[in-house]
Amino acid sequence: MIVLEIGEGIDKIQLVTTYSPARESLPINLFNDIIHRNPNSFILGDLNAKDKLWSLSTDNPKGRILFNWMEDNQFQIVNKFIPISTRSDATIDVIIIPNSSIIGSFSVLQNIGSDHLPIIWSSNIQAHVRNKLTPIKRTYWTIYELFLSFSSSYWDNLSIYMRDKVEFFCLYERFIALLAARVTTIAFNSSYKPSIPVEIINLIKVKRNLHQLVRRTKHPRFILEFKQISKLIKKSIYVHKKNCWHNYCKSLTSLDVRMFWKKMKCHYKSLSSPIDGFRINNSTVTDAEAMCAIARDFYEDQFSAHENTNSNLEREADATDVLLESDISVSSLNHYIFSFNLVKKMISKLKSKNSTGLDGVSNKMIKLIPNSHLNFITVCFNFMSELRKTPKHWKTAKIILLSKSKSTITDPNDTRPISLLSCFSKLYEKLFMIHLLNWIDINGILPEEQSGFRQGHNMSTRIISFIDQIGQGLALNTATAALFIDFKSAFNQLWVKGLWVKLKWLNCPLEILAWLRNYLTDRNAFIHIKGIDSNLFQQHKGVPQGSCIGPVLFILFHHDILNSVSNIHFKHLYADDMAVIVSPSPNWSSKSILNNLAQHIELSIENLYNYALLWKQPLNLAKTVWMVFHRQISPKIPSVNCCNSVINQVTQFKYLGVVLDSRLSFDKHISLVKGKINKNLSIFKRLAKTRMLSEDIAYRLYNAFIRSHFQSLLNLFPVLSITKQKQLEAYNRKIHRITLGWHDALNDEILNLPKYKSMTLLTKEHFNKLLVTIEHTNPSIITDYLQHKMYLVFVRDYYLNPRLRKQKQSIVTRGRTSKKVKQVLVSNKQSLMDKVFGFSN
């Protein structure tokens, strides 16, 4: 018996163990131990459990044991009921694989001369081969630019000659794609080696010649020259590597955190596992065409039109859709004109990506287009804007699927669709989006609580406001509840006709509505799996995945979602991530706080559920959770229900990248950040051995690899305990010791370094900038903070000022002052914003 293991991602096969049972009983215990340690294993060999009927025969206890064992561990036999023995009709040699593995074809060879017939099993498992040739793609971008420059006059004349600018632009897109393919070469090599300068290559050629002379003559002169040139080549390669490394490090700016994500994303980007099969009804489908058909049916159903319940809002939406179509067809609309400088500016802002859409054009190809071509490109864009007509393939999306889990065999529900759209279409969207965002900002449509996909708004403002509002409740030794909403396939469920209704209510200009209708209607897509394309299917709802304007349309559609929870004051939105905070009232008794919080959370989730039903944006109740922040030891937390479903109550949740626990201690989050930093510190240890780590490079790498992770701690640093702040300061000094390779440095020596910045100083700088942003984009955060302070002053004045005793009696019920109110009166505990203003200058 041979046991093999399929490696992670099905890219290798390795031997686990071998066993020769001879005529002994089946080693079931050995099997169980192997399978538990190697869940991706399959078994080949003689198991000595022969019988034609296997488990059905009472004369074959070994076969019955094997059958029961396979049932318990979800295994299957490839060649079941196929005779293998030449002397009987028994099946002796079997191939046992997990149910989740790929089943290929097999056959039995009629080989005379042995008592066992050989089995050939052909599987789709891909084994890693060391001598496999790797394709290396190289595009000569200089030739690409030169050819575009030389062809400028031709395309200028053709753009004047052709009246249909859309048809002309389709030809131009095709030309760019074919040109890039023409100047691209693909070489197949066994390994990839970086290029080295010509002078080093010439030295290597001289070394080879000397090596041949040494072998032939054994002359001492040639031996000496061979040794000298070998040392010279080694030193030259080291200097070349060092220079390349220094040039790379110089591209990292010293204090720009964004550069970290731009430069390091290619190094830290986790690749999703390719999907090799779908699990359907306990069976595995691996055929590419069958997988495409399954995925197409699944996503065609997901993008199908919403069910019409004939409600008042749906009738209004149908009427609005018909009326809007009529108004657009009969009205002479103004159209947006794009200037040459604006087109040039938008192209310069594109990211240099090599991924292409259906037209085969990438962002990098567009960025290399000479200025002489931008004239007719601008003319074509203005023509499309005037006639509201775009190339047909701009509305077709190529969808590739990624697995949400690490498994390569997955369910269609666990796949993430990635739409590849035309890059020129995205550029056209960005030009129009300037006018759309301008209209949104002028009319103040989006609420201040929405911080996602808005210029000037950032995630830190949401995090600070969220933590401050929770801390206000905990500062009084009470409890605070938070509800975290999860939408089901949020961007894929947007109701298009409902969008027209809301835009009509907002008095949206007709030219914007006309552009959006042309953009969102008649869209289709196809699934691409393993080089096979499915048939097209229509997309009747949702915004295009991967588009630039899609997220903006989503937050515009849900601009009024906070009105559904108007009874709650503290609400937070970041794109489709929504959180609601319920703070306790000082008049609530200690026994009723948790029950009252649960009632408010239940009311909020019901209101949001009704909003979701009305506007066809379903909630994912399985992933919607609520959390209680408290200081009690073991409180009895009541349950929260919605539509016969229990809303999960959690003690830990990750919101906007910050791990929150019920005590608001941030222990888990600090441990998570430290783990990421410790992983990156190994870079400095490796570089120290190569003698390529100077002080300047060390600080640049520190700002790129380490300091960016500290940014997530700066939002929390003021509210941490003194002990935790000191621990982070000590950890910061430890990192500088490792960074500079100065392991025996004293604390004073680290503190006196000119480039060293403590956590306290970094926090002050961070909040000085952030408060300016809050003042301009989210002043409601400061307003809420001041209202809370004024409320505390109001309560203290009414209870402690004897001149206001009569006014107090007319407002507050008679009797003794409750403990909660007394705590409010004497409490001096500070919330996050109190400490933030203390940190800022």
JSON list of N, CA, C and O in Angstrom, two decimals, residues 4 112 188 226 248 271 287 301 350 370 380 414 419 448 463 529 562 701 759 776:
[
{"chain": "A", "resi": 4, "resn": "LEU", "atom": "N", "xyz": [-0.14, 8.69, -0.63]},
{"chain": "A", "resi": 4, "resn": "LEU", "atom": "CA", "xyz": [0.39, 9.92, -1.19]},
{"chain": "A", "resi": 4, "resn": "LEU", "atom": "C", "xyz": [-0.42, 11.10, -0.67]},
{"chain": "A", "resi": 4, "resn": "LEU", "atom": "O", "xyz": [-1.62, 10.95, -0.39]},
{"chain": "A", "resi": 112, "resn": "ILE", "atom": "N", "xyz": [-1.22, -10.57, -19.63]},
{"chain": "A", "resi": 112, "resn": "ILE", "atom": "CA", "xyz": [-1.15, -11.99, -19.28]},
{"chain": "A", "resi": 112, "resn": "ILE", "atom": "C", "xyz": [0.25, -12.30, -18.74]},
{"chain": "A", "resi": 112, "resn": "ILE", "atom": "O", "xyz": [1.25, -11.80, -19.26]},
{"chain": "A", "resi": 188, "resn": "PHE", "atom": "N", "xyz": [10.64, 30.61, -23.25]},
{"chain": "A", "resi": 188, "resn": "PHE", "atom": "CA", "xyz": [10.44, 29.54, -22.28]},
{"chain": "A", "resi": 188, "resn": "PHE", "atom": "C", "xyz": [11.80, 29.13, -21.72]},
{"chain": "A", "resi": 188, "resn": "PHE", "atom": "O", "xyz": [12.65, 28.61, -22.44]},
{"chain": "A", "resi": 226, "resn": "PHE", "atom": "N", "xyz": [42.88, 33.35, -13.89]},
{"chain": "A", "resi": 226, "resn": "PHE", "atom": "CA", "xyz": [41.53, 32.81, -13.67]},
{"chain": "A", "resi": 226, "resn": "PHE", "atom": "C", "xyz": [41.04, 33.15, -12.26]},
{"chain": "A", "resi": 226, "resn": "PHE", "atom": "O", "xyz": [39.89, 33.54, -12.06]},
{"chain": "A", "resi": 248, "resn": "TYR", "atom": "N", "xyz": [16.35, 50.81, -5.55]},
{"chain": "A", "resi": 248, "resn": "TYR", "atom": "CA", "xyz": [15.00, 50.40, -5.18]},
{"chain": "A", "resi": 248, "resn": "TYR", "atom": "C", "xyz": [14.57, 51.07, -3.87]},
{"chain": "A", "resi": 248, "resn": "TYR", "atom": "O", "xyz": [13.45, 51.54, -3.75]},
{"chain": "A", "resi": 271, "resn": "LEU", "atom": "N", "xyz": [-2.04, 35.59, -3.03]},
{"chain": "A", "resi": 271, "resn": "LEU", "atom": "CA", "xyz": [-2.69, 35.08, -4.23]},
{"chain": "A", "resi": 271, "resn": "LEU", "atom": "C", "xyz": [-3.81, 34.11, -3.83]},
{"chain": "A", "resi": 271, "resn": "LEU", "atom": "O", "xyz": [-3.62, 33.24, -2.99]},
{"chain": "A", "resi": 287, "resn": "ASP", "atom": "N", "xyz": [-14.72, 19.47, -15.04]},
{"chain": "A", "resi": 287, "resn": "ASP", "atom": "CA", "xyz": [-14.68, 19.81, -16.46]},
{"chain": "A", "resi": 287, "resn": "ASP", "atom": "C", "xyz": [-14.91, 21.30, -16.63]},
{"chain": "A", "resi": 287, "resn": "ASP", "atom": "O", "xyz": [-15.84, 21.89, -16.03]},
{"chain": "A", "resi": 301, "resn": "ASP", "atom": "N", "xyz": [-28.72, 33.84, -12.17]},
{"chain": "A", "resi": 301, "resn": "ASP", "atom": "CA", "xyz": [-29.79, 33.95, -11.19]},
{"chain": "A", "resi": 301, "resn": "ASP", "atom": "C", "xyz": [-29.53, 35.10, -10.22]},
{"chain": "A", "resi": 301, "resn": "ASP", "atom": "O", "xyz": [-30.45, 35.79, -9.79]},
{"chain": "A", "resi": 350, "resn": "LEU", "atom": "N", "xyz": [-4.00, 57.19, -13.79]},
{"chain": "A", "resi": 350, "resn": "LEU", "atom": "CA", "xyz": [-4.26, 55.76, -13.88]},
{"chain": "A", "resi": 350, "resn": "LEU", "atom": "C", "xyz": [-3.09, 54.98, -13.27]},
{"chain": "A", "resi": 350, "resn": "LEU", "atom": "O", "xyz": [-1.93, 55.38, -13.37]},
{"chain": "A", "resi": 370, "resn": "PRO", "atom": "N", "xyz": [1.04, 58.74, -26.73]},
{"chain": "A", "resi": 370, "resn": "PRO", "atom": "CA", "xyz": [1.61, 60.11, -26.84]},
{"chain": "A", "resi": 370, "resn": "PRO", "atom": "C", "xyz": [0.52, 61.17, -26.85]},
{"chain": "A", "resi": 370, "resn": "PRO", "atom": "O", "xyz": [-0.66, 60.88, -27.12]},
{"chain": "A", "resi": 380, "resn": "CYS", "atom": "N", "xyz": [-13.46, 61.79, -29.51]},
{"chain": "A", "resi": 380, "resn": "CYS", "atom": "CA", "xyz": [-14.31, 60.59, -29.45]},
{"chain": "A", "resi": 380, "resn": "CYS", "atom": "C", "xyz": [-15.11, 60.55, -28.15]},
{"chain": "A", "resi": 380, "resn": "CYS", "atom": "O", "xyz": [-16.30, 60.21, -28.14]},
{"chain": "A", "resi": 414, "resn": "ASP", "atom": "N", "xyz": [-19.35, 30.11, -2.51]},
{"chain": "A", "resi": 414, "resn": "ASP", "atom": "CA", "xyz": [-18.12, 30.56, -1.86]},
{"chain": "A", "resi": 414, "resn": "ASP", "atom": "C", "xyz": [-17.13, 31.14, -2.86]},
{"chain": "A", "resi": 414, "resn": "ASP", "atom": "O", "xyz": [-15.92, 31.13, -2.62]},
{"chain": "A", "resi": 419, "resn": "SER", "atom": "N", "xyz": [-14.86, 41.24, -12.07]},
{"chain": "A", "resi": 419, "resn": "SER", "atom": "CA", "xyz": [-15.21, 41.65, -13.43]},
{"chain": "A", "resi": 419, "resn": "SER", "atom": "C", "xyz": [-14.06, 42.44, -14.04]},
{"chain": "A", "resi": 419, "resn": "SER", "atom": "O", "xyz": [-13.56, 43.39, -13.45]},
{"chain": "A", "resi": 448, "resn": "GLU", "atom": "N", "xyz": [-22.94, 62.95, 6.57]},
{"chain": "A", "resi": 448, "resn": "GLU", "atom": "CA", "xyz": [-21.57, 63.05, 7.08]},
{"chain": "A", "resi": 448, "resn": "GLU", "atom": "C", "xyz": [-21.07, 61.73, 7.62]},
{"chain": "A", "resi": 448, "resn": "GLU", "atom": "O", "xyz": [-19.87, 61.47, 7.66]},
{"chain": "A", "resi": 463, "resn": "ILE", "atom": "N", "xyz": [-13.31, 55.47, 12.81]},
{"chain": "A", "resi": 463, "resn": "ILE", "atom": "CA", "xyz": [-12.81, 54.67, 13.92]},
{"chain": "A", "resi": 463, "resn": "ILE", "atom": "C", "xyz": [-12.78, 55.51, 15.20]},
{"chain": "A", "resi": 463, "resn": "ILE", "atom": "O", "xyz": [-13.21, 55.07, 16.27]},
{"chain": "A", "resi": 529, "resn": "ILE", "atom": "N", "xyz": [-13.33, 30.40, -17.09]},
{"chain": "A", "resi": 529, "resn": "ILE", "atom": "CA", "xyz": [-12.73, 29.40, -16.20]},
{"chain": "A", "resi": 529, "resn": "ILE", "atom": "C", "xyz": [-11.84, 28.48, -17.03]},
{"chain": "A", "resi": 529, "resn": "ILE", "atom": "O", "xyz": [-12.29, 27.90, -18.03]},
{"chain": "A", "resi": 562, "resn": "LEU", "atom": "N", "xyz": [-29.89, 55.95, 6.77]},
{"chain": "A", "resi": 562, "resn": "LEU", "atom": "CA", "xyz": [-29.83, 56.30, 8.19]},
{"chain": "A", "resi": 562, "resn": "LEU", "atom": "C", "xyz": [-31.17, 56.81, 8.71]},
{"chain": "A", "resi": 562, "resn": "LEU", "atom": "O", "xyz": [-31.40, 56.82, 9.92]},
{"chain": "A", "resi": 701, "resn": "LEU", "atom": "N", "xyz": [13.37, 51.46, 5.00]},
{"chain": "A", "resi": 701, "resn": "LEU", "atom": "CA", "xyz": [12.64, 50.20, 5.14]},
{"chain": "A", "resi": 701, "resn": "LEU", "atom": "C", "xyz": [11.77, 50.21, 6.38]},
{"chain": "A", "resi": 701, "resn": "LEU", "atom": "O", "xyz": [10.68, 49.62, 6.39]},
{"chain": "A", "resi": 759, "resn": "MET", "atom": "N", "xyz": [6.06, 56.92, 20.18]},
{"chain": "A", "resi": 759, "resn": "MET", "atom": "CA", "xyz": [4.65, 56.71, 19.87]},
{"chain": "A", "resi": 759, "resn": "MET", "atom": "C", "xyz": [3.83, 57.95, 20.24]},
{"chain": "A", "resi": 759, "resn": "MET", "atom": "O", "xyz": [2.87, 58.31, 19.54]},
{"chain": "A", "resi": 776, "resn": "HIS", "atom": "N", "xyz": [-13.12, 69.86, 8.52]},
{"chain": "A", "resi": 776, "resn": "HIS", "atom": "CA", "xyz": [-13.58, 70.22, 7.18]},
{"chain": "A", "resi": 776, "resn": "HIS", "atom": "C", "xyz": [-14.61, 69.23, 6.63]},
{"chain": "A", "resi": 776, "resn": "HIS", "atom": "O", "xyz": [-15.51, 69.64, 5.88]}
]
